[in-house]
XYZ file of C-alpha atoms in Angstrom:
669
model
C 4.623 -47.808 -42.849
C 4.565 -45.002 -40.259
C 1.323 -43.053 -39.780
C 1.405 -39.296 -40.449
C -0.945 -36.313 -40.171
C -0.984 -32.637 -41.068
C -2.177 -29.878 -38.722
C -3.519 -26.674 -40.285
C -3.945 -23.743 -37.876
C -4.889 -20.099 -38.314
C -1.996 -18.252 -36.701
C 1.666 -19.034 -36.144
C 1.186 -19.043 -32.369
C -1.703 -21.515 -32.633
C 0.340 -23.713 -34.970
C 3.339 -23.852 -32.586
C 1.197 -24.518 -29.498
C -0.941 -27.284 -31.038
C 2.010 -28.890 -32.839
C 3.864 -29.099 -29.493
C 0.786 -30.654 -27.837
C 0.416 -33.305 -30.545
C 4.141 -34.096 -30.449
C 4.106 -34.578 -26.656
C 1.128 -36.943 -26.754
C 1.204 -38.643 -30.206
C 4.644 -37.885 -31.622
C 6.046 -41.259 -30.617
C 3.514 -43.054 -32.843
C 2.547 -40.559 -35.562
C 4.592 -38.211 -37.772
C 3.255 -34.656 -37.539
C 3.722 -31.667 -39.831
C 1.922 -28.342 -39.501
C 1.034 -25.174 -41.431
C -0.507 -21.788 -40.540
C -2.954 -19.940 -42.775
C -1.331 -16.628 -41.780
C 2.099 -17.950 -42.834
C 2.027 -20.250 -45.876
C -0.102 -23.045 -47.304
C 1.225 -25.239 -50.117
C -1.135 -26.355 -52.889
C -2.777 -29.776 -52.776
C -1.892 -30.737 -49.206
C -2.054 -34.523 -48.900
C -1.579 -36.834 -45.898
C -3.065 -39.754 -44.012
C -5.143 -37.310 -41.959
C -5.720 -33.545 -41.977
C -6.603 -31.769 -38.683
C -8.088 -28.283 -38.857
C -7.669 -26.216 -35.686
C -11.166 -24.718 -36.062
C -14.214 -24.508 -38.322
C -13.029 -21.120 -39.560
C -9.647 -22.549 -40.593
C -11.421 -25.397 -42.399
C -13.360 -22.827 -44.449
C -10.223 -20.788 -45.212
C -7.842 -23.664 -46.019
C -10.193 -26.239 -47.502
C -9.256 -25.490 -51.137
C -5.563 -26.199 -50.451
C -6.281 -29.740 -49.228
C -6.619 -32.781 -51.482
C -10.342 -33.616 -51.560
C -9.552 -37.318 -51.103
C -7.838 -36.738 -47.729
C -9.765 -37.581 -44.568
C -10.151 -34.534 -42.270
C -11.029 -33.761 -38.641
C -12.013 -30.367 -37.252
C -10.570 -30.261 -33.753
C -12.593 -29.745 -30.629
C -10.663 -27.277 -28.426
C -10.454 -26.690 -24.682
C -8.749 -24.143 -22.473
C -5.002 -24.273 -21.996
C -4.516 -25.990 -18.647
C -0.951 -24.620 -18.455
C -2.161 -21.025 -17.988
C -5.673 -21.426 -16.589
C -4.407 -20.620 -13.065
C -4.075 -16.965 -14.126
C -7.841 -16.642 -13.866
C -7.699 -17.403 -10.150
C -5.741 -14.177 -9.646
C -8.876 -12.172 -10.511
C -11.243 -11.270 -7.628
C -14.555 -13.071 -7.296
C -17.332 -11.811 -9.622
C -15.007 -9.540 -11.595
C -16.610 -8.573 -14.905
C -14.162 -9.417 -17.711
C -14.228 -8.938 -21.458
C -13.700 -12.238 -23.298
C -11.813 -11.631 -26.557
C -11.255 -14.009 -29.486
C -10.851 -13.572 -33.235
C -14.505 -14.304 -34.167
C -17.880 -14.121 -32.385
C -18.209 -17.895 -32.654
C -14.786 -18.499 -31.095
C -15.551 -15.996 -28.324
C -18.816 -17.768 -27.447
C -17.048 -21.115 -27.542
C -14.301 -19.810 -25.197
C -16.864 -18.513 -22.682
C -18.812 -21.782 -22.873
C -15.651 -23.827 -22.287
C -14.533 -21.711 -19.310
C -17.921 -21.992 -17.648
C -18.144 -25.725 -18.430
C -14.840 -26.501 -16.677
C -15.884 -24.561 -13.562
C -14.225 -21.163 -14.135
C -17.516 -19.473 -13.250
C -16.205 -17.209 -10.464
C -15.983 -14.456 -13.106
C -18.647 -12.695 -15.139
C -17.790 -12.975 -18.857
C -18.894 -10.428 -21.465
C -18.306 -11.135 -25.156
C -16.214 -8.543 -26.980
C -18.738 -8.699 -29.831
C -21.827 -8.232 -27.628
C -23.923 -5.044 -27.546
C -23.622 -4.770 -23.746
C -22.118 -1.529 -22.444
C -18.406 -2.280 -21.926
C -17.415 1.237 -20.854
C -16.510 0.337 -17.264
C -14.845 -3.028 -17.961
C -11.117 -2.779 -17.215
C -10.003 -6.457 -17.523
C -9.896 -8.727 -20.571
C -9.367 -12.494 -20.898
C -8.167 -13.942 -24.184
C -6.876 -17.304 -25.461
C -3.825 -15.848 -27.223
C -5.667 -13.202 -29.290
C -4.106 -10.157 -27.586
C -4.136 -8.058 -30.769
C -7.967 -7.949 -30.712
C -8.169 -6.375 -27.211
C -9.599 -2.793 -27.115
C -7.249 0.034 -26.067
C -9.252 1.074 -23.008
C -8.542 -2.249 -21.258
C -6.086 -1.824 -18.359
C -5.414 -5.469 -17.388
C -4.958 -8.317 -19.885
C -5.046 -11.991 -18.846
C -3.753 -14.176 -21.663
C -4.676 -17.785 -20.862
C -2.797 -19.033 -23.912
C -3.879 -20.718 -27.138
C -6.713 -23.222 -26.598
C -5.519 -26.844 -26.780
C -6.985 -29.802 -28.670
C -9.560 -31.640 -26.564
C -9.087 -35.321 -25.637
C -12.149 -36.290 -27.714
C -10.307 -35.151 -30.866
C -7.202 -37.055 -29.813
C -9.257 -40.247 -29.584
C -10.710 -39.539 -33.022
C -7.151 -39.487 -34.336
C -6.410 -42.822 -32.657
C -9.613 -44.285 -34.125
C -8.627 -43.129 -37.594
C -5.258 -44.893 -37.356
C -6.758 -47.977 -35.618
C -4.602 -47.335 -32.557
C -7.208 -46.803 -29.859
C -7.130 -50.329 -28.410
C -3.351 -50.422 -28.305
C -2.623 -46.825 -27.284
C -5.852 -45.507 -25.774
C -4.843 -45.970 -22.140
C -1.351 -44.539 -22.765
C -2.694 -41.397 -24.467
C -5.363 -40.984 -21.802
C -2.691 -41.217 -19.072
C -0.503 -38.645 -20.782
C -3.408 -36.253 -21.195
C -4.555 -36.839 -17.630
C -1.050 -36.196 -16.293
C -1.261 -32.688 -17.707
C -4.541 -32.174 -15.864
C -2.944 -33.503 -12.667
C -0.112 -30.986 -13.095
C -2.748 -28.270 -13.268
C -4.480 -29.651 -10.171
C -1.193 -29.595 -8.260
C -0.604 -26.027 -9.375
C -4.069 -24.982 -8.253
C -3.634 -26.828 -4.939
C -0.354 -25.022 -4.309
C -2.025 -21.726 -5.123
C -4.864 -22.574 -2.769
C -2.411 -23.305 0.034
C -0.564 -20.048 -0.616
C -3.882 -18.200 -0.645
C -4.873 -19.778 2.662
C -1.531 -18.794 4.199
C -1.882 -15.272 2.831
C -5.426 -15.023 4.162
C -4.222 -16.096 7.594
C -1.508 -13.436 7.503
C -4.006 -10.835 6.321
C -6.375 -11.791 9.135
C -3.572 -11.354 11.645
C -2.796 -7.942 10.162
C -6.450 -6.832 10.110
C -6.979 -8.073 13.663
C -3.840 -6.257 14.779
C -4.781 -2.891 13.277
C -5.743 -0.314 15.887
C -9.004 0.473 14.045
C -12.295 -1.243 13.455
C -12.193 -3.012 10.057
C -15.265 -4.427 8.328
C -15.678 -5.671 4.743
C -18.850 -6.417 2.783
C -19.066 -8.480 -0.417
C -21.157 -7.926 -3.535
C -24.141 -9.628 -1.916
C -24.026 -7.190 0.993
C -22.783 -9.782 3.479
C -20.029 -9.112 6.012
C -16.802 -10.995 5.233
C -14.372 -9.264 7.646
C -15.108 -8.151 11.215
C -12.035 -7.574 13.390
C -11.787 -7.418 17.231
C -12.042 -3.611 17.361
C -15.362 -3.853 15.490
C -16.505 -6.292 18.156
C -15.540 -3.740 20.819
C -17.194 -0.750 19.126
C -20.435 -2.552 18.214
C -20.784 -5.101 21.017
C -21.299 -7.809 18.359
C -19.027 -10.850 18.117
C -17.264 -11.727 14.876
C -19.059 -15.088 14.669
C -22.422 -13.293 14.848
C -21.436 -10.626 12.314
C -19.884 -12.736 9.541
C -22.404 -13.570 6.848
C -24.920 -10.990 8.076
C -26.101 -7.943 6.126
C -25.669 -4.355 7.302
C -29.365 -3.876 8.293
C -29.069 -6.975 10.480
C -26.105 -5.457 12.371
C -26.786 -1.717 12.570
C -30.001 -0.049 13.714
C -28.865 3.619 13.570
C -30.602 5.000 10.423
C -27.936 7.635 9.710
C -25.059 5.147 10.146
C -26.806 2.498 8.041
C -27.445 5.012 5.263
C -23.797 6.145 5.362
C -22.474 2.576 5.132
C -24.846 1.652 2.302
C -23.845 4.383 -0.174
C -20.538 5.526 -1.771
C -18.861 8.281 0.269
C -16.119 10.779 -0.534
C -15.320 11.710 3.066
C -15.516 10.217 6.536
C -18.296 11.021 9.010
C -18.511 11.215 12.784
C -20.750 8.774 14.728
C -21.234 7.635 18.310
C -21.504 3.866 18.880
C -21.815 2.240 22.304
C -20.255 5.316 24.000
C -17.381 5.273 21.463
C -16.804 8.346 19.282
C -15.708 7.068 15.879
C -14.919 8.519 12.472
C -16.209 6.125 9.818
C -14.754 5.834 6.290
C -16.206 3.783 3.426
C -13.962 2.632 0.553
C -14.622 0.633 -2.610
C -11.842 -1.898 -3.116
C -10.193 -1.331 -6.487
C -10.836 -4.103 -9.045
C -13.353 -5.652 -6.674
C -17.024 -5.424 -5.760
C -16.152 -5.611 -2.068
C -16.507 -2.577 0.198
C -14.303 -1.922 3.219
C -15.320 0.242 6.201
C -12.857 1.675 8.708
C -13.943 2.851 12.170
C -11.372 5.132 13.857
C -11.626 5.891 17.571
C -11.448 9.709 17.444
C -10.682 10.029 21.152
C -7.531 7.932 20.755
C -6.593 9.596 17.469
C -6.907 13.087 18.961
C -4.859 12.046 21.995
C -2.091 10.552 19.843
C -1.968 13.493 17.477
C -1.980 15.965 20.369
C 0.925 14.111 21.989
C 2.876 14.120 18.735
C 2.233 17.813 18.141
C 3.095 18.680 21.741
C 6.394 16.854 21.472
C 7.280 18.749 18.302
C 6.093 22.030 19.838
C 8.335 21.486 22.865
C 11.359 21.334 20.610
C 10.076 24.172 18.407
C 10.319 21.967 15.331
C 6.804 22.438 14.016
C 5.313 24.015 10.914
C 2.850 26.662 12.065
C 0.930 27.366 8.885
C -1.500 25.488 6.633
C -2.879 26.364 3.220
C -6.053 27.793 4.796
C -3.818 30.319 6.591
C -2.736 31.786 3.242
C -5.421 34.438 2.689
C -6.795 35.424 -0.721
C -9.184 34.416 -3.482
C -7.365 35.786 -6.557
C -6.741 33.456 -9.489
C -2.972 33.944 -9.098
C -2.999 32.856 -5.451
C -5.419 29.975 -6.054
C -3.192 28.664 -8.837
C -0.097 28.994 -6.648
C -1.802 27.081 -3.813
C -3.020 24.414 -6.270
C 0.519 23.837 -7.536
C 1.945 23.915 -4.003
C -0.477 21.183 -2.881
C 0.726 18.980 -5.752
C 4.358 19.642 -4.808
C 3.516 18.606 -1.238
C 2.674 15.099 -2.455
C 6.324 14.579 -3.395
C 9.377 14.528 -1.140
C 11.691 16.092 -3.738
C 13.477 19.420 -3.069
C 11.465 22.587 -3.715
C 12.727 26.064 -4.606
C 10.308 28.874 -3.730
C 10.948 32.212 -5.401
C 9.227 35.496 -4.658
C 9.760 39.048 -3.453
C 10.272 39.864 0.213
C 7.045 39.893 2.181
C 5.054 37.632 -0.166
C 4.748 34.746 2.303
C 7.363 32.237 1.124
C 7.735 30.774 4.615
C 3.954 30.344 4.843
C 4.037 28.252 1.672
C 7.005 26.191 2.894
C 5.207 25.494 6.166
C 1.933 24.652 4.389
C 3.695 22.293 1.961
C 5.186 20.409 4.932
C 1.837 20.230 6.752
C 0.117 18.979 3.572
C 2.704 16.238 3.002
C 3.249 12.750 4.377
C 5.906 14.286 6.653
C 3.431 16.485 8.537
C 4.012 14.723 11.874
C 7.786 14.922 11.441
C 10.055 17.871 12.364
C 10.014 21.131 10.402
C 13.066 23.339 10.932
C 13.483 26.770 9.371
C 16.646 28.887 9.183
C 17.181 32.320 7.637
C 20.499 32.000 5.825
C 21.003 35.775 5.606
C 20.520 36.338 9.348
C 23.672 34.489 10.521
C 27.393 34.915 9.819
C 28.907 32.190 7.638
C 30.731 30.282 10.406
C 27.733 30.351 12.729
C 25.371 29.277 9.922
C 27.658 26.349 9.065
C 27.674 25.081 12.662
C 23.901 25.592 12.895
C 23.249 23.586 9.722
C 25.728 20.727 10.173
C 26.506 20.708 13.917
C 29.915 20.214 15.505
C 31.863 17.776 17.640
C 33.131 18.564 21.118
C 36.300 20.677 20.952
C 35.817 21.514 17.268
C 36.518 25.184 17.999
C 36.877 27.580 20.904
C 33.554 27.917 22.679
C 32.131 24.637 21.357
C 29.701 23.034 23.793
C 30.713 19.950 25.716
C 29.406 16.900 23.907
C 29.096 18.842 20.656
C 25.842 19.827 18.999
C 23.449 18.377 16.467
C 22.973 20.479 13.346
C 19.609 21.441 11.913
C 19.919 18.830 9.150
C 20.401 16.064 11.709
C 17.585 17.395 13.895
C 15.262 17.567 10.885
C 15.937 13.908 10.027
C 12.743 12.300 8.718
C 11.132 15.702 8.175
C 11.695 18.987 6.350
C 14.335 21.723 6.541
C 13.472 25.176 5.199
C 16.430 27.265 4.003
C 15.188 30.837 3.643
C 17.188 33.446 1.684
C 19.329 30.693 0.143
C 20.767 33.210 -2.344
C 22.759 34.893 0.440
C 25.022 31.988 1.446
C 28.705 31.942 0.507
C 30.224 29.760 -2.217
C 32.057 27.734 0.455
C 28.805 26.921 2.224
C 27.123 26.231 -1.113
C 29.694 23.499 -1.783
C 28.981 21.803 1.563
C 25.234 22.111 1.067
C 25.473 20.582 -2.412
C 27.232 17.502 -1.033
C 24.623 17.078 1.710
C 21.753 17.207 -0.790
C 23.540 14.868 -3.228
C 24.654 12.225 -0.739
C 21.969 12.707 1.955
C 24.614 12.568 4.648
C 26.338 15.203 6.782
C 29.654 15.496 8.569
C 29.820 17.671 11.671
C 32.457 20.357 12.017
C 35.461 18.624 13.557
C 33.928 15.207 12.911
C 35.459 12.245 11.077
C 32.403 10.226 10.094
C 29.425 10.746 7.818
C 25.931 10.653 9.307
C 23.121 9.487 6.956
C 20.008 11.665 6.945
C 16.598 11.599 5.289
C 15.453 15.200 4.925
C 13.276 17.068 2.452
C 14.850 20.406 1.506
C 12.695 23.455 0.779
C 14.664 26.575 -0.139
C 13.436 30.114 -0.754
C 14.920 33.264 -2.226
C 13.926 36.760 -3.322
C 16.917 36.981 -5.646
C 17.438 36.082 -9.288
C 19.634 33.016 -8.850
C 20.309 32.718 -12.599
C 21.746 36.237 -12.548
C 23.876 35.287 -9.526
C 25.108 32.229 -11.450
C 26.180 34.469 -14.355
C 28.066 36.667 -11.880
C 29.765 33.601 -10.350
C 28.081 34.134 -6.981
C 25.912 31.009 -6.975
C 26.739 27.437 -8.019
C 24.773 26.209 -11.019
C 24.890 22.574 -9.827
C 23.402 23.573 -6.460
C 20.724 25.593 -8.248
C 19.602 22.522 -10.199
C 19.692 20.349 -7.053
C 17.435 22.806 -5.233
C 15.123 23.495 -8.169
C 13.853 19.950 -8.739
C 10.381 21.340 -8.017
C 9.650 25.061 -8.314
C 7.057 27.457 -6.918
C 6.730 31.151 -7.695
C 4.854 33.200 -5.083
C 3.107 36.202 -6.718
C 3.684 39.720 -5.426
C 0.799 41.624 -3.867
C 0.575 44.023 -6.829
C -0.126 40.989 -9.034
C -3.143 40.020 -6.925
C -4.606 43.311 -5.732
C -8.105 41.859 -5.528
C -6.878 40.103 -2.354
C -6.162 43.406 -0.567
C -9.693 43.851 0.950
C -9.581 40.292 2.320
C -6.101 40.814 3.753
C -7.085 44.152 5.307
C -10.074 42.496 6.991
C -7.848 39.678 8.267
C -5.282 42.115 9.715
C -8.059 44.014 11.492
C -9.276 40.759 13.057
C -5.747 39.771 14.092
C -5.496 43.106 15.935
C -8.788 42.470 17.731
C -10.750 45.031 15.688
C -13.638 42.984 14.290
C -16.001 46.004 14.240
C -13.579 48.360 12.524
C -14.611 49.644 9.067
C -12.357 50.807 6.224
C -14.184 53.227 3.940
C -14.320 52.701 0.183
C -12.109 55.662 -0.762
C -9.326 54.435 1.529
C -9.678 50.896 0.136
C -9.254 52.290 -3.388
C -6.070 54.068 -2.311
C -4.736 50.829 -0.815
C -5.575 48.905 -3.994
C -3.942 51.541 -6.224
C -0.628 51.468 -4.350
C 2.107 49.179 -5.710
C 3.209 47.669 -2.333
C 6.942 47.081 -2.864
C 7.047 45.522 0.608
C 4.121 43.263 -0.320
C 1.929 41.758 2.414
C 4.375 42.710 5.158
C 4.119 46.383 4.175
C 0.319 46.208 3.963
C 0.159 44.664 7.427
C 2.356 47.415 8.871
C 0.247 50.103 7.169
C -2.969 48.696 8.658
C -1.326 48.646 12.086
C -0.451 52.350 11.630
C -3.991 53.262 10.503
C -5.533 51.494 13.485
C -3.217 53.367 15.822
C -3.992 56.904 14.555
C -7.656 56.512 13.621
C -10.486 58.001 15.658
C -13.864 56.395 15.795
C -15.096 53.207 14.207
C -14.273 54.065 10.594
C -10.775 54.267 9.137
C -10.577 56.828 6.319
C -8.013 58.064 3.825
C -7.424 61.013 6.141
C -5.723 58.575 8.508
C -3.071 57.727 5.938
C 0.464 58.811 6.783
C 2.258 61.467 4.761
C 3.609 60.703 1.330
C 7.073 60.028 2.741
C 5.673 57.003 4.601
C 5.369 55.237 1.263
C 8.724 56.283 -0.179
C 10.961 53.573 -1.608
C 14.296 53.580 -3.387
C 12.885 51.587 -6.299
C 11.291 53.958 -8.781
C 8.932 51.304 -10.136
C 7.140 51.243 -6.816
C 6.654 55.042 -6.460
C 3.064 55.596 -5.310
C 0.883 58.055 -7.191
C -2.441 57.925 -5.391
C -1.309 59.000 -1.869
C 0.264 62.197 -3.270
C -2.967 62.958 -5.147
C -4.830 62.271 -1.926
C -2.542 64.684 -0.063
C -3.363 67.373 -2.647
C -7.075 66.814 -2.129
C -6.766 66.911 1.660
C -4.577 70.002 1.423
C -7.059 71.656 -0.944
C -10.004 70.916 1.351
C -8.324 72.271 4.505
C -6.779 75.300 2.752
C -10.154 76.219 1.258
C -11.709 76.163 4.738
C -8.802 78.218 6.119
C -9.064 80.816 3.377
C -12.783 81.220 4.018
C -12.246 81.590 7.785
C -9.321 83.981 7.357
C -11.204 86.195 4.878
C -14.186 86.288 7.273
C -11.880 87.219 10.127
C -12.928 84.123 12.042
C -10.583 82.251 14.329
C -9.384 79.195 12.382
C -9.103 76.768 15.283
C -8.682 73.031 14.787
C -12.149 72.458 16.238
C -13.737 74.880 13.741
C -11.838 73.416 10.784
C -13.074 69.961 11.865
C -16.683 71.225 12.015
C -16.462 72.840 8.538
C -14.848 69.682 7.071
C -17.904 67.613 7.893
C -19.733 69.298 5.025
C -16.965 68.295 2.546
C -15.835 65.029 0.946
C -13.050 64.801 3.537
C -14.519 64.919 7.064
C -11.708 65.199 9.626
C -11.460 64.724 13.370
C -9.627 67.304 15.485
C -6.626 64.980 15.703
C -6.620 64.479 11.935
C -6.822 68.281 11.426
C -3.765 68.678 13.639
C -1.858 66.145 11.490
C -2.869 67.801 8.191
C -1.981 71.281 9.481
C 1.412 70.000 10.526
C 2.002 68.641 7.008
C 0.784 71.919 5.446
C 3.107 73.886 7.696
C 6.065 71.701 6.654
C 5.338 72.711 3.052
C 5.024 76.407 4.014
C 1.336 76.585 3.069
C 0.081 77.694 6.509
C 1.283 79.441 9.637
C 0.079 77.762 12.813
C -0.133 80.237 15.701
C 0.278 79.219 19.297
C -2.607 79.404 21.746
C -6.013 80.396 20.399
C -4.686 82.490 17.552
C -5.674 79.768 15.084
C -4.050 79.160 11.713
C -3.425 81.464 8.743
C -3.003 80.494 5.099
C 0.246 81.766 3.566
C 0.826 83.188 0.100
C 2.325 79.824 -0.899
C -0.870 78.187 0.296
C -2.979 80.532 -1.800
C -0.809 79.769 -4.850
C -1.274 76.042 -4.210
C -5.055 76.586 -4.213
C -4.915 78.534 -7.467
C -2.938 75.720 -9.108
């Protein structure tokens, strides 16, 4: 009569795994059936032998088993088929060990440590230890119990039945003498398979380490790594050069044994957010300290700043020679308003991508500054940056500029042809300003270039692949142009993968004082002062021309002013601020003109009624006692404006100036 046994497991997965193990080792000699508590248990289970997969299963399923049946509660060990996954985790990684019960979790940890898997630090999922910073979990098939905050899960598979339990089964069926060596060989063969697997992994690791060493040694920087115990594990040739210490002397040493500079030692011993400059053995180096992710090791990089500066200068000089360089950075965009800060914050995020960007904003808001800054803040910063104003060139000339042409493509074409801006910008960024002004024909060609990332020169017969980031800018409402049929909708969506709106100056008026100060400095006037009343006028104006108009206005004020202080009296006449757009009509300058007119006319009336000569010098002297002190030159300008309105009559020579009846009426009003 053939021997038979019944396996009772907790879960379906455990049942399938253990049933397969028993079949592979004992199936030739013993009939095996199996049940799972989670699935179905018949009543009054009876067989030659009952095997429970764990103590917990014995407690749960005991009532379903015939009391007369002999039983064994299996001893379990780790699954040798998946144990190699633990070797993928870095040395001394803290891992959360997860099983279905506290007892099973403790048993799993004990088994792992007993078989030599002690390169990791295990924490029980049921322990009271703070598990907030643990990001990796190890589990023997109980994935559903893993907490949500865990980022990496290592499932080492359902634990297998230990060989001691297998021999208990043989003893029960009186088969140990006859089959003991066979079963032991089969079980051992599985262990040998694991050993081979681990050996292969070890060889691969050694090969990888050799490659990594070659890479680290070949890097043009000093590289040093320190393990959890504070001992140096990596020390490449450049570190030997910078420190004067050989690799054989450095490996295994601690930082205090290698470095005697207190400031350098302190920097290397603590977490750092930024690099710091040091001098070592006549070398000027920038040192960076990084914590390796998912590891307790720390890596330090020592960059030779002299070489770095030389290389960067050479690269920048080469780009400058060709004119293909972005001139502006984010620090060049002046202002502290919330609107500008938010725009710069978004722009810096857009810089991290290499997708097309559409920048929209009114004329004079600084769209090109943002395009340039985005390029300089991106991974393409050492690559070419080419800008073209699409509205500044006729269609045919713009087409040849963008795409280039072959020799003989048209009358006047250069011998040998010409590279277009797209081809010249290869690997970098092209900035298409005023994109809303290009023709539909050119839009179609541009769309194909952006879609296919290849260009064909005018007169050419082959496509040239390119790798270019496109940044476009416009002051027009492209959606309105699409409705009018003047702009392609498909091109619009190709350009507007990423989007940036640059605020107008009237939306960030708190930046005006900062901008005014900057424009004064740019014109070499660091000591110049703008009085508060003039600053209020500048802040009240709507600035339809935005920053460009403000810059021009400051240039005008600096030209006409007298003395160190610039005042509202230096402002140009109201017509200086005129614009065709009614929404930008200024109110404050006209009010200011009325106040200036009132002040000067009042002085004139007093002088005329007292039969005093109303010379420019005298008017200037009287004005010093008013709210609008004027220089002689400023008096001349105001009198000229008053005369244009018919409020005064300026006599030649020393006759002075007389107020007219219209001027008196103006005063009465």
